[in-house]
Amino acid sequence: MSVLAPAAGEVVELMLEVPQGQVLEYNLPALCSALDIADPTRIAVETDGLRRAIVTIYPSNPLAEVRAVTAEDLVMDRHGRIAVGVYHNGRTVKRRLYDPATGSAQRFLLFGTTGAGKSRTLQLELAAEKRNGIVSWVCDLKNGQSVPEARDNVDWFGTTPEEAILMLRAAVNVAQERMERYSRLGRTAFIRDAPDPLHHLRIEEANRLLEKGAPYREEATYLIRELGRTGRSVGEGIGLSAQASHLEELGGSDTLRAMLKEGEVTLLRWSSSMMRQLVSDGLLPATAQLMPIPKSLRNVELRSQFAIDADDDEEDAPGTQGMAYLLSGPHPTAMMRHFRIGSIAPTPGLDPEILALYGDDAPPTLEDASHDAAGEAYAARHDPVKMAMLCQAVYDEAQEEEDKRPAGKAGKSYSPAKPPRAAAPRIIDRVRAALANASAPMSAEDVLAAVLADGGKEVRPGSVRNALLELVNGDTDVVRADRGLYTIDR
Ligand SMILES: Nc1ncnc2c1ncn2[C@@H]1O[C@H](COP(=O)(O)OP(=O)(O)OP(=O)(O)O)[C@@H](O)[C@H]1O
Ligand SMILES: [Mg+2]
């Protein structure tokens, strides 16, 4: 077919159909083979689920380069959507943050394997939340290392599973309180900012909270389901980002199936078992296929095993971070890529580009009327010492529950084989102790060395740095002495 030998740089579009009475099925590798295309990401197939398909063949992967996100992208349109990236055909991808037509808050799920771009995508959404007056509560279960720029740009930033539980409990209470308040007003639906703001709770690395053997799995699952159920009509959304190959890893498939069906579901680079699960859960029609997202855009080229070629460096191939499928969008099988968010290369501290995306304003906070319902934990969100005490109480409660369990049933919600999390001194306390023991201000490196030498568990430099930030920004006696130096204000 001459059409398949396009001039350089040309895009070819094939409209295909099978005879009436048949259902179009295709096999992606076979299609690539038939077209003699080695790089499968050059082909896009979209079907109507029945007889017809459009096959688009690009001269090279059309998503290799994507522009940076702008503040304008993040402003909600009249349908409550923001621009998050582009589809392979160049059209803008929109994700819904809110549904003004029904007044419904949204549920968000962001899946992807490690390095696929979950945390950056979350930052885009968090920046959008801030810019649209949405109150964000974020629990970053990677010790605050996943989305560090969010810390001062959201209303409540937590870093431990205990704090996630406190946040979830508070959010469920707020939903209850709003419901009662709205019902007294005779209101049947949520109206944004009249008077209450939208409120989103996000759990980053939710798998750490929900996977089998995680200490708070049962309660977290219950609370997430509860918030998903009651929050929608009172302006409270919930979002999870997770690295998971199975829904089972996330509190059991029942919890999430409903959320997945109605939520904004984004699938970044995933494992094939995850996709099988999505199909078996009915989230993707059995005939739909998603072109797997490769780790990098390197062509597989067969060469003699003995060819000497300096050009064989895998490291040079562009990555595919941020490429995804927006399953809840109008084109679930069309590959898209998120806009560039922040710098690709790691920055030594907080990423200035990401900070700029959030803007300088103070983040929106929960309405006064709900502060009582949000309770002690919300009031203590900027008080690390008080928060540590509340977290310890959550931990102790879980321990007590565990001790009450009849023998033989142990391990259902908490695995005693795991070292108790809160019993070991927390990094933040070790960091403060290191500063207290020193006679002069210390750099982050000095603090790290002192903490590594204190006989406690191994720590990573990032965790020490985060602890320092938390201490300096929190209401404690730790202060910055000079550029890059920390000390105790005695
Ligand atoms: N939209 C994006 N724009 C720019 N860079 C990105 C984007 N998405 C991902 N990256 C790059 O890829 C790296 C990994 O992305 P990210 O940390 O978001 O992945 P992740 O899915 O959260 O991984 P992990 O499971 O390790 O937490 C980032 O450090 C960044 O360099
Ligand atoms: Mg991450």
Short mmCIF file of C-alpha atoms and ligand atoms in Angstrom, two decimals:
data_model
loop_
_atom_site.label_atom_id
_atom_site.label_comp_id
_atom_site.label_asym_id
_atom_site.label_seq_id
_atom_site.Cartn_x
_atom_site.Cartn_y
_atom_site.Cartn_z
CA MET A 1 0.00 0.00 0.00
CA SER A 2 1.58 3.25 -1.08
CA VAL A 3 -0.17 5.07 1.74
CA LEU A 4 2.15 3.33 4.12
CA ALA A 5 5.24 4.86 2.65
CA PRO A 6 4.50 8.46 3.60
CA ALA A 7 6.81 11.34 2.82
CA ALA A 8 9.11 12.28 5.66
CA GLY A 9 7.27 14.03 8.46
CA GLU A 10 3.83 13.05 7.18
CA VAL A 11 1.06 11.69 9.35
CA VAL A 12 -1.07 8.91 7.89
CA GLU A 13 -4.60 8.25 9.00
CA LEU A 14 -6.38 5.03 8.09
CA MET A 15 -10.11 4.59 8.54
CA LEU A 16 -10.90 0.92 8.90
CA GLU A 17 -14.06 -1.08 9.34
CA VAL A 18 -15.13 -4.67 9.50
CA PRO A 19 -18.29 -5.97 7.80
CA GLN A 20 -21.58 -5.57 9.61
CA GLY A 21 -22.18 -8.32 12.09
CA GLN A 22 -18.56 -8.52 13.11
CA VAL A 23 -16.86 -6.76 16.00
CA LEU A 24 -13.55 -5.12 15.26
CA GLU A 25 -10.70 -6.69 17.13
CA TYR A 26 -7.05 -6.05 16.66
CA ASN A 27 -3.73 -7.16 17.87
CA LEU A 28 -1.31 -4.31 18.38
CA PRO A 29 1.93 -6.18 17.84
CA ALA A 30 0.46 -7.78 14.71
CA LEU A 31 -0.60 -4.35 13.46
CA CYS A 32 2.88 -2.95 14.02
CA SER A 33 4.32 -5.93 12.25
CA ALA A 34 1.95 -5.53 9.31
CA LEU A 35 2.91 -1.86 8.99
CA ASP A 36 6.57 -2.65 9.60
CA ILE A 37 6.78 -0.14 12.42
CA ALA A 38 9.36 -0.86 15.08
CA ASP A 39 8.30 1.87 17.50
CA PRO A 40 4.74 1.07 18.60
CA THR A 41 4.28 4.50 20.17
CA ARG A 42 4.13 5.93 16.65
CA ILE A 43 0.75 4.31 16.13
CA ALA A 44 -2.52 5.31 17.72
CA VAL A 45 -5.66 3.23 17.34
CA GLU A 46 -9.05 4.48 18.37
CA THR A 47 -12.15 2.34 17.91
CA ASP A 48 -15.85 2.96 18.35
CA GLY A 49 -16.03 -0.33 20.22
CA LEU A 50 -17.93 -1.91 17.33
CA ARG A 51 -16.96 -1.93 13.67
CA ARG A 52 -14.77 1.06 13.03
CA ALA A 53 -11.29 2.20 13.91
CA ILE A 54 -8.98 5.06 13.07
CA VAL A 55 -5.33 4.15 12.91
CA THR A 56 -2.99 7.13 13.02
CA ILE A 57 0.63 6.63 12.08
CA TYR A 58 3.04 9.34 13.13
CA PRO A 59 6.55 9.87 11.76
CA SER A 60 7.77 9.74 15.37
CA ASN A 61 6.12 9.65 18.76
CA PRO A 62 4.00 12.84 18.75
CA LEU A 63 4.31 13.22 22.51
CA ALA A 64 8.10 13.21 22.68
CA GLU A 65 8.06 16.95 23.42
CA VAL A 66 5.34 18.66 25.40
CA ARG A 67 5.29 22.27 26.55
CA ALA A 68 5.40 23.40 30.18
CA VAL A 69 2.16 23.96 32.06
CA THR A 70 1.10 27.58 32.62
CA ALA A 71 -0.98 29.26 35.29
CA GLU A 72 -3.73 29.81 32.71
CA ASP A 73 -4.00 26.07 32.10
CA LEU A 74 -4.90 25.65 35.74
CA VAL A 75 -7.91 27.94 35.81
CA MET A 76 -11.13 25.93 35.82
CA ASP A 77 -13.36 26.41 32.78
CA ARG A 78 -17.13 26.73 33.19
CA HIS A 79 -17.40 22.95 33.29
CA GLY A 80 -14.99 22.75 36.21
CA ARG A 81 -12.13 21.40 34.10
CA ILE A 82 -8.47 22.35 33.89
CA ALA A 83 -6.02 21.71 31.06
CA VAL A 84 -3.49 19.06 32.06
CA GLY A 85 -1.76 18.00 28.87
CA VAL A 86 -2.18 17.03 25.23
CA TYR A 87 -3.44 14.00 23.37
CA HIS A 88 -1.34 12.44 20.64
CA ASN A 89 -3.35 14.38 18.06
CA GLY A 90 -2.45 17.70 19.70
CA ARG A 91 -5.83 18.31 21.34
CA THR A 92 -5.89 19.59 24.91
CA VAL A 93 -6.58 17.10 27.67
CA LYS A 94 -8.88 18.33 30.39
CA ARG A 95 -9.42 16.90 33.80
CA ARG A 96 -12.48 17.72 35.85
CA LEU A 97 -11.89 19.15 39.31
CA TYR A 98 -15.54 19.83 39.97
CA ASP A 99 -18.87 19.27 38.28
CA PRO A 100 -20.82 22.54 38.39
CA ALA A 101 -23.81 20.96 36.64
CA THR A 102 -24.56 18.66 39.58
CA GLY A 103 -22.55 20.38 42.31
CA SER A 104 -20.57 17.17 42.76
CA ALA A 105 -17.10 17.05 44.21
CA GLN A 106 -14.88 14.59 42.33
CA ARG A 107 -12.88 11.50 43.18
CA PHE A 108 -9.45 11.15 41.73
CA LEU A 109 -7.29 8.16 41.12
CA LEU A 110 -3.81 8.33 39.76
CA PHE A 111 -2.04 5.09 39.05
CA GLY A 112 1.39 4.40 37.76
CA THR A 113 4.51 2.48 38.40
CA THR A 114 7.51 4.10 40.01
CA GLY A 115 8.85 7.10 38.11
CA ALA A 116 5.79 7.27 35.86
CA GLY A 117 4.96 10.80 36.98
CA LYS A 118 2.34 10.41 39.73
CA SER A 119 3.83 12.99 42.06
CA ARG A 120 4.34 15.63 39.37
CA THR A 121 0.80 15.12 38.13
CA LEU A 122 -0.45 15.51 41.68
CA GLN A 123 1.49 18.77 42.01
CA LEU A 124 -0.22 20.07 38.90
CA GLU A 125 -3.59 19.29 40.44
CA LEU A 126 -2.63 20.75 43.81
CA ALA A 127 -1.43 23.96 42.20
CA ALA A 128 -4.73 24.09 40.33
CA GLU A 129 -6.62 23.54 43.56
CA LYS A 130 -4.82 26.41 45.21
CA ARG A 131 -5.45 28.70 42.26
CA ASN A 132 -9.13 27.82 42.14
CA GLY A 133 -9.79 28.38 45.83
CA ILE A 134 -10.07 24.70 46.66
CA VAL A 135 -8.95 23.71 50.17
CA SER A 136 -6.34 20.94 49.90
CA TRP A 137 -5.41 18.48 52.60
CA VAL A 138 -2.52 16.34 51.48
CA CYS A 139 -0.90 13.38 53.14
CA ASP A 140 2.35 12.52 51.41
CA LEU A 141 3.19 9.08 52.77
CA LYS A 142 6.71 9.18 51.41
CA ASN A 143 7.68 11.29 54.38
CA GLY A 144 6.75 14.42 52.50
CA GLN A 145 9.35 13.73 49.85
CA SER A 146 6.99 13.17 46.94
CA VAL A 147 5.44 16.61 46.77
CA PRO A 148 7.67 18.80 48.97
CA GLU A 149 6.60 22.03 47.27
CA ALA A 150 3.05 21.39 48.41
CA ARG A 151 3.95 21.72 52.09
CA ASP A 152 3.33 25.46 52.46
CA ASN A 153 0.87 25.63 49.60
CA VAL A 154 -1.91 23.53 51.04
CA ASP A 155 -4.10 23.94 54.11
CA TRP A 156 -2.90 20.74 55.81
CA PHE A 157 0.18 18.76 54.91
CA GLY A 158 0.81 15.42 56.60
CA THR A 159 3.50 12.82 56.16
CA THR A 160 2.64 9.73 58.20
CA PRO A 161 -0.06 7.05 58.06
CA GLU A 162 -1.23 8.17 61.50
CA GLU A 163 -1.73 11.70 60.22
CA ALA A 164 -3.55 10.33 57.18
CA ILE A 165 -5.99 8.65 59.55
CA LEU A 166 -6.44 11.89 61.49
CA MET A 167 -7.04 13.75 58.23
CA LEU A 168 -9.56 11.22 57.00
CA ARG A 169 -11.44 11.24 60.30
CA ALA A 170 -11.52 15.04 60.24
CA ALA A 171 -12.74 15.11 56.63
CA VAL A 172 -15.51 12.62 57.34
CA ASN A 173 -16.61 14.75 60.28
CA VAL A 174 -16.57 17.88 58.15
CA ALA A 175 -18.72 16.13 55.55
CA GLN A 176 -21.19 15.20 58.27
CA GLU A 177 -21.20 18.72 59.64
CA ARG A 178 -21.68 20.29 56.21
CA MET A 179 -24.50 17.87 55.50
CA GLU A 180 -26.34 18.89 58.65
CA ARG A 181 -25.69 22.57 58.03
CA TYR A 182 -26.89 22.38 54.42
CA SER A 183 -29.95 20.44 55.38
CA ARG A 184 -30.86 23.15 57.88
CA LEU A 185 -30.56 25.63 55.00
CA GLY A 186 -32.84 23.45 52.91
CA ARG A 187 -30.10 22.84 50.39
CA THR A 188 -30.00 19.69 48.35
CA ALA A 189 -26.73 20.23 46.50
CA PHE A 190 -23.36 21.82 47.01
CA ILE A 191 -22.77 25.23 45.50
CA ARG A 192 -19.13 26.14 45.16
CA ASP A 193 -17.96 28.99 47.39
CA ALA A 194 -21.47 29.75 48.59
CA PRO A 195 -20.43 29.92 51.28
CA ASP A 196 -18.06 26.96 51.62
CA PRO A 197 -15.07 26.22 49.41
CA LEU A 198 -14.54 22.91 47.72
CA HIS A 199 -12.36 20.70 49.85
CA HIS A 200 -10.09 17.92 48.58
CA LEU A 201 -8.23 15.31 50.55
CA ARG A 202 -5.35 13.71 48.69
CA ILE A 203 -3.34 10.73 49.75
CA GLU A 204 -0.07 10.39 47.89
CA GLU A 205 1.42 6.88 47.90
CA ALA A 206 -1.92 5.58 49.15
CA ASN A 207 -0.67 2.02 48.69
CA ARG A 208 1.39 2.51 51.85
CA LEU A 209 -1.81 3.07 53.77
CA LEU A 210 -3.97 0.49 52.06
CA GLU A 211 -1.79 -2.47 51.16
CA LYS A 212 -2.16 -5.80 52.92
CA GLY A 213 -0.48 -5.79 56.33
CA ALA A 214 -0.46 -1.98 56.58
CA PRO A 215 -1.36 -1.05 60.14
CA TYR A 216 -4.40 1.12 59.43
CA ARG A 217 -5.69 -0.64 56.35
CA GLU A 218 -9.12 -1.42 57.76
CA GLU A 219 -9.88 1.99 59.18
CA ALA A 220 -8.41 3.83 56.20
CA THR A 221 -10.47 1.76 53.79
CA TYR A 222 -13.60 2.44 55.80
CA LEU A 223 -12.94 6.19 55.99
CA ILE A 224 -12.11 6.53 52.31
CA ARG A 225 -15.28 4.73 51.37
CA GLU A 226 -17.25 6.89 53.77
CA LEU A 227 -15.77 10.10 52.42
CA GLY A 228 -16.35 8.94 48.85
CA ARG A 229 -19.96 8.24 49.75
CA THR A 230 -20.85 11.33 51.78
CA GLY A 231 -18.40 13.93 50.50
CA ARG A 232 -19.60 14.24 46.96
CA SER A 233 -22.77 16.22 47.63
CA VAL A 234 -21.13 18.50 50.21
CA GLY A 235 -18.13 19.62 48.19
CA GLU A 236 -15.58 17.19 49.59
CA GLY A 237 -13.52 15.27 47.07
CA ILE A 238 -11.01 12.52 47.69
CA GLY A 239 -8.00 11.56 45.61
CA LEU A 240 -5.54 8.71 45.83
CA SER A 241 -2.30 8.29 43.99
CA ALA A 242 -0.75 4.91 44.13
CA GLN A 243 1.74 2.57 42.74
CA ALA A 244 -0.29 -0.58 42.53
CA SER A 245 -0.53 -3.50 40.24
CA HIS A 246 -3.82 -4.68 41.70
CA LEU A 247 -6.83 -3.04 43.23
CA GLU A 248 -6.52 -5.68 45.94
CA GLU A 249 -3.43 -3.83 47.11
CA LEU A 250 -5.57 -0.81 47.76
CA GLY A 251 -7.88 -1.92 50.52
CA GLY A 252 -9.64 -4.49 48.40
CA SER A 253 -11.25 -3.99 45.05
CA ASP A 254 -14.71 -3.18 46.40
CA THR A 255 -13.54 0.03 48.00
CA LEU A 256 -12.17 1.37 44.83
CA ARG A 257 -14.35 -0.12 42.18
CA ALA A 258 -17.11 2.38 42.81
CA MET A 259 -14.59 5.22 43.00
CA LEU A 260 -12.97 4.07 39.80
CA LYS A 261 -16.23 3.86 37.96
CA GLU A 262 -17.22 7.41 38.72
CA GLY A 263 -13.91 9.05 39.40
CA GLU A 264 -11.33 10.87 37.35
CA VAL A 265 -9.01 7.98 36.66
CA THR A 266 -5.57 8.55 35.21
CA LEU A 267 -3.38 5.68 34.29
CA LEU A 268 0.27 6.55 33.87
CA ARG A 269 2.82 3.89 32.91
CA TRP A 270 1.34 0.76 34.42
CA SER A 271 1.96 -2.94 34.69
CA SER A 272 0.11 -5.30 32.41
CA SER A 273 -1.62 -6.98 35.34
CA MET A 274 -3.15 -3.66 36.31
CA MET A 275 -4.62 -3.32 32.86
CA ARG A 276 -6.04 -6.82 32.91
CA GLN A 277 -7.66 -5.95 36.19
CA LEU A 278 -9.20 -2.78 34.78
CA VAL A 279 -10.69 -4.74 31.93
CA SER A 280 -12.01 -7.44 34.26
CA ASP A 281 -13.48 -4.75 36.49
CA GLY A 282 -15.40 -3.43 33.52
CA LEU A 283 -13.58 -0.10 33.45
CA LEU A 284 -12.39 -0.69 29.95
CA PRO A 285 -14.45 -2.45 27.33
CA ALA A 286 -13.01 -5.86 26.55
CA THR A 287 -12.31 -4.76 22.97
CA ALA A 288 -10.42 -1.63 23.99
CA GLN A 289 -6.69 -1.85 24.14
CA LEU A 290 -4.17 0.52 25.57
CA MET A 291 -0.82 0.70 23.90
CA PRO A 292 1.62 -0.02 26.71
CA ILE A 293 3.67 3.02 27.65
CA PRO A 294 7.34 2.11 27.38
CA LYS A 295 9.87 3.35 29.88
CA SER A 296 11.76 5.32 27.29
CA LEU A 297 11.30 6.25 23.67
CA ARG A 298 14.20 4.20 22.45
CA ASN A 299 13.61 2.21 19.31
CA VAL A 300 14.33 -1.42 19.62
CA GLU A 301 16.79 -1.89 16.84
CA LEU A 302 18.32 -5.22 16.11
CA ARG A 303 22.03 -5.09 15.45
CA SER A 304 24.73 -7.62 15.24
CA GLN A 305 25.67 -8.67 18.74
CA PHE A 306 29.24 -7.76 17.82
CA ALA A 307 28.65 -4.35 16.28
CA ILE A 308 30.80 -1.73 17.95
CA ASP A 309 28.66 1.32 18.28
CA ALA A 310 29.22 4.20 20.61
CA ASP A 311 25.65 5.34 20.02
CA ASP A 312 24.14 2.59 22.10
CA ASP A 313 23.57 4.54 25.26
CA GLU A 314 20.15 3.86 26.69
CA GLU A 315 20.48 6.83 29.03
CA ASP A 316 20.14 9.24 26.13
CA ALA A 317 16.69 8.08 25.10
CA PRO A 318 13.91 10.49 26.09
CA GLY A 319 11.77 9.24 28.96
CA THR A 320 8.00 8.84 28.93
CA GLN A 321 7.21 10.37 32.34
CA GLY A 322 3.81 11.96 32.40
CA MET A 323 2.43 9.90 29.51
CA ALA A 324 -0.92 8.46 30.45
CA TYR A 325 -4.46 7.52 29.62
CA LEU A 326 -7.32 9.51 31.05
CA LEU A 327 -9.78 6.67 31.44
CA SER A 328 -12.64 8.88 32.52
CA GLY A 329 -12.18 11.35 29.67
CA PRO A 330 -13.85 11.29 26.28
CA HIS A 331 -10.92 9.38 24.73
CA PRO A 332 -9.88 6.72 27.22
CA THR A 333 -7.72 4.84 24.77
CA ALA A 334 -5.93 7.86 23.31
CA MET A 335 -2.43 8.26 24.64
CA MET A 336 -1.83 11.66 26.24
CA ARG A 337 1.00 13.36 28.01
CA HIS A 338 0.85 15.75 30.90
CA PHE A 339 2.38 19.15 30.40
CA ARG A 340 5.86 19.54 31.73
CA ILE A 341 5.68 20.34 35.43
CA GLY A 342 8.90 21.63 36.97
CA SER A 343 12.38 20.76 35.88
CA ILE A 344 13.25 17.32 34.57
CA ALA A 345 16.61 17.26 36.33
CA PRO A 346 16.44 17.09 40.14
CA THR A 347 16.86 20.44 41.91
CA PRO A 348 18.93 20.73 45.11
CA GLY A 349 16.01 22.16 47.08
CA LEU A 350 12.40 22.97 46.33
CA ASP A 351 11.80 23.37 42.59
CA PRO A 352 11.31 27.09 41.84
CA GLU A 353 9.21 26.33 38.75
CA ILE A 354 6.79 24.26 40.79
CA LEU A 355 6.66 26.89 43.53
CA ALA A 356 5.84 29.50 40.89
CA LEU A 357 3.00 27.32 39.68
CA TYR A 358 1.44 27.45 43.12
CA GLY A 359 1.87 31.22 43.28
CA ASP A 360 2.69 33.37 46.31
CA ASP A 361 -0.75 33.65 47.88
CA ALA A 362 -1.60 31.86 51.10
CA PRO A 363 -3.46 28.60 50.45
CA PRO A 364 -7.25 28.55 50.93
CA THR A 365 -8.34 27.23 54.33
CA LEU A 366 -11.37 25.41 55.63
CA GLU A 367 -14.40 27.57 56.47
CA ASP A 368 -14.67 28.63 60.14
CA ALA A 369 -18.04 26.95 60.49
CA SER A 370 -16.37 23.55 60.06
CA HIS A 371 -13.38 24.05 62.33
CA ASP A 372 -15.08 22.40 65.30
CA ALA A 373 -16.00 19.39 63.20
CA ALA A 374 -12.45 19.17 61.87
CA GLY A 375 -11.36 18.93 65.49
CA GLU A 376 -8.10 18.93 67.40
CA ALA A 377 -6.00 17.43 64.66
CA TYR A 378 -6.91 20.18 62.22
CA ALA A 379 -6.19 22.81 64.86
CA ALA A 380 -2.77 21.18 65.46
CA ARG A 381 -1.83 20.91 61.79
CA HIS A 382 0.95 23.50 62.12
CA ASP A 383 2.11 22.30 65.53
CA PRO A 384 4.51 19.37 65.07
CA VAL A 385 4.70 18.52 68.77
CA LYS A 386 0.95 18.40 69.30
CA MET A 387 0.54 16.51 66.04
CA ALA A 388 3.12 13.95 67.14
CA MET A 389 1.08 13.36 70.30
CA LEU A 390 -2.15 12.92 68.37
CA CYS A 391 -0.40 10.51 65.98
CA GLN A 392 0.98 8.58 68.90
CA ALA A 393 -2.58 8.22 70.22
CA VAL A 394 -3.70 6.80 66.85
CA TYR A 395 -0.82 4.38 67.00
CA ASP A 396 -1.57 3.33 70.59
CA GLU A 397 -5.24 2.80 69.77
CA ALA A 398 -4.29 0.51 66.91
CA GLN A 399 -1.97 -1.41 69.20
CA GLU A 400 -4.72 -1.86 71.77
CA GLU A 401 -7.13 -3.06 69.11
CA GLU A 402 -4.50 -5.49 67.98
CA ASP A 403 -3.93 -6.83 71.48
CA LYS A 404 -7.67 -7.38 71.87
CA ARG A 405 -7.88 -9.56 68.79
CA PRO A 406 -8.29 -13.25 69.52
CA ALA A 407 -5.12 -15.20 68.88
CA GLY A 408 -4.98 -16.63 65.40
CA LYS A 409 -6.77 -13.61 63.96
CA ALA A 410 -3.77 -11.43 64.48
CA GLY A 411 -2.22 -9.97 61.41
CA LYS A 412 -5.52 -9.11 59.82
CA SER A 413 -5.04 -5.40 60.24
CA TYR A 414 -1.61 -5.16 61.77
CA SER A 415 1.38 -7.35 61.30
CA PRO A 416 3.18 -7.75 64.63
CA ALA A 417 6.24 -8.89 62.72
CA LYS A 418 6.76 -5.33 61.56
CA PRO A 419 8.80 -3.09 63.82
CA PRO A 420 6.41 -0.72 65.56
CA ARG A 421 6.56 2.53 63.71
CA ALA A 422 6.04 5.06 66.46
CA ALA A 423 8.12 3.26 69.08
CA ALA A 424 11.39 4.19 67.37
CA PRO A 425 12.38 7.82 67.86
CA ARG A 426 11.10 9.86 64.96
CA ILE A 427 13.58 11.41 62.55
CA ILE A 428 12.39 14.86 63.49
CA ASP A 429 13.22 14.21 67.17
CA ARG A 430 16.62 12.81 66.27
CA VAL A 431 17.33 15.88 64.13
CA ARG A 432 16.36 18.21 66.97
CA ALA A 433 18.51 16.21 69.39
CA ALA A 434 21.50 16.50 67.03
CA LEU A 435 21.09 20.28 66.95
CA ALA A 436 20.64 20.44 70.72
CA ASN A 437 23.85 18.47 71.28
CA ALA A 438 25.94 20.69 69.01
CA SER A 439 27.77 23.74 70.25
CA ALA A 440 27.59 25.62 66.95
CA PRO A 441 25.09 25.98 64.07
CA MET A 442 25.12 22.98 61.74
CA SER A 443 24.66 22.51 58.01
CA ALA A 444 22.18 19.90 56.75
CA GLU A 445 25.15 17.63 56.00
CA ASP A 446 26.44 17.97 59.59
CA VAL A 447 23.00 17.14 60.91
CA LEU A 448 22.79 14.12 58.64
CA ALA A 449 26.18 12.87 59.83
CA ALA A 450 25.16 13.35 63.48
CA VAL A 451 21.85 11.56 62.97
CA LEU A 452 23.56 8.69 61.14
CA ALA A 453 25.94 8.36 64.07
CA ASP A 454 23.28 8.36 66.80
CA GLY A 455 22.79 4.62 66.73
CA GLY A 456 19.20 4.78 65.42
CA LYS A 457 17.76 3.44 62.20
CA GLU A 458 19.40 4.33 58.87
CA VAL A 459 17.95 7.58 57.45
CA ARG A 460 18.05 9.15 54.03
CA PRO A 461 19.43 12.65 53.44
CA GLY A 462 16.04 13.77 52.09
CA SER A 463 14.28 12.76 55.29
CA VAL A 464 16.71 14.75 57.39
CA ARG A 465 16.29 17.74 55.14
CA ASN A 466 12.50 17.45 55.38
CA ALA A 467 12.70 17.17 59.14
CA LEU A 468 14.83 20.32 59.25
CA LEU A 469 12.32 22.15 57.08
CA GLU A 470 9.48 20.94 59.25
CA LEU A 471 11.26 22.10 62.38
CA VAL A 472 12.19 25.49 60.96
CA ASN A 473 8.76 26.12 59.48
CA GLY A 474 6.89 24.72 62.44
CA ASP A 475 6.39 26.30 65.80
CA THR A 476 9.64 25.00 67.37
CA ASP A 477 12.88 26.39 68.76
CA VAL A 478 14.85 25.37 65.68
CA VAL A 479 15.85 28.31 63.50
CA ARG A 480 18.00 29.11 60.50
CA ALA A 481 21.24 30.65 61.76
CA ASP A 482 22.64 31.68 58.44
CA ARG A 483 22.45 30.49 54.84
CA GLY A 484 22.20 26.73 55.05
CA LEU A 485 22.92 26.60 58.80
CA TYR A 486 20.54 25.47 61.53
CA THR A 487 20.61 25.87 65.27
CA ILE A 488 18.47 25.86 68.41
CA ASP A 489 17.25 29.27 69.51
CA ARG A 490 18.38 29.08 73.14
N1 LIG B 1 4.88 16.15 33.93
C1 LIG B 1 6.19 16.10 34.15
N2 LIG B 1 6.98 17.13 33.79
C2 LIG B 1 8.31 17.11 33.98
N3 LIG B 1 8.96 16.09 34.51
C3 LIG B 1 8.25 15.03 34.89
C4 LIG B 1 6.83 14.98 34.74
N4 LIG B 1 6.41 13.80 35.21
C5 LIG B 1 7.49 13.17 35.64
N5 LIG B 1 8.61 13.89 35.45
C6 LIG B 1 10.00 13.49 35.72
O1 LIG B 1 10.01 12.13 36.10
C7 LIG B 1 10.46 12.00 37.43
C8 LIG B 1 9.56 11.02 38.15
O2 LIG B 1 8.28 11.58 38.26
P1 LIG B 1 7.44 11.45 39.60
O3 LIG B 1 8.30 11.66 40.78
O4 LIG B 1 6.24 12.30 39.45
O5 LIG B 1 7.06 9.91 39.49
P2 LIG B 1 6.27 8.99 40.49
O6 LIG B 1 5.31 8.22 39.69
O7 LIG B 1 5.72 9.82 41.59
O8 LIG B 1 7.41 8.04 41.02
P3 LIG B 1 7.60 7.34 42.43
O9 LIG B 1 6.74 6.12 42.41
O10 LIG B 1 9.05 7.03 42.45
O11 LIG B 1 7.17 8.31 43.48
C9 LIG B 1 10.44 13.39 38.03
O12 LIG B 1 11.45 13.55 38.96
C10 LIG B 1 10.64 14.26 36.84
O13 LIG B 1 12.01 14.36 36.54
MG MG B 2 6.07 9.86 43.61
#
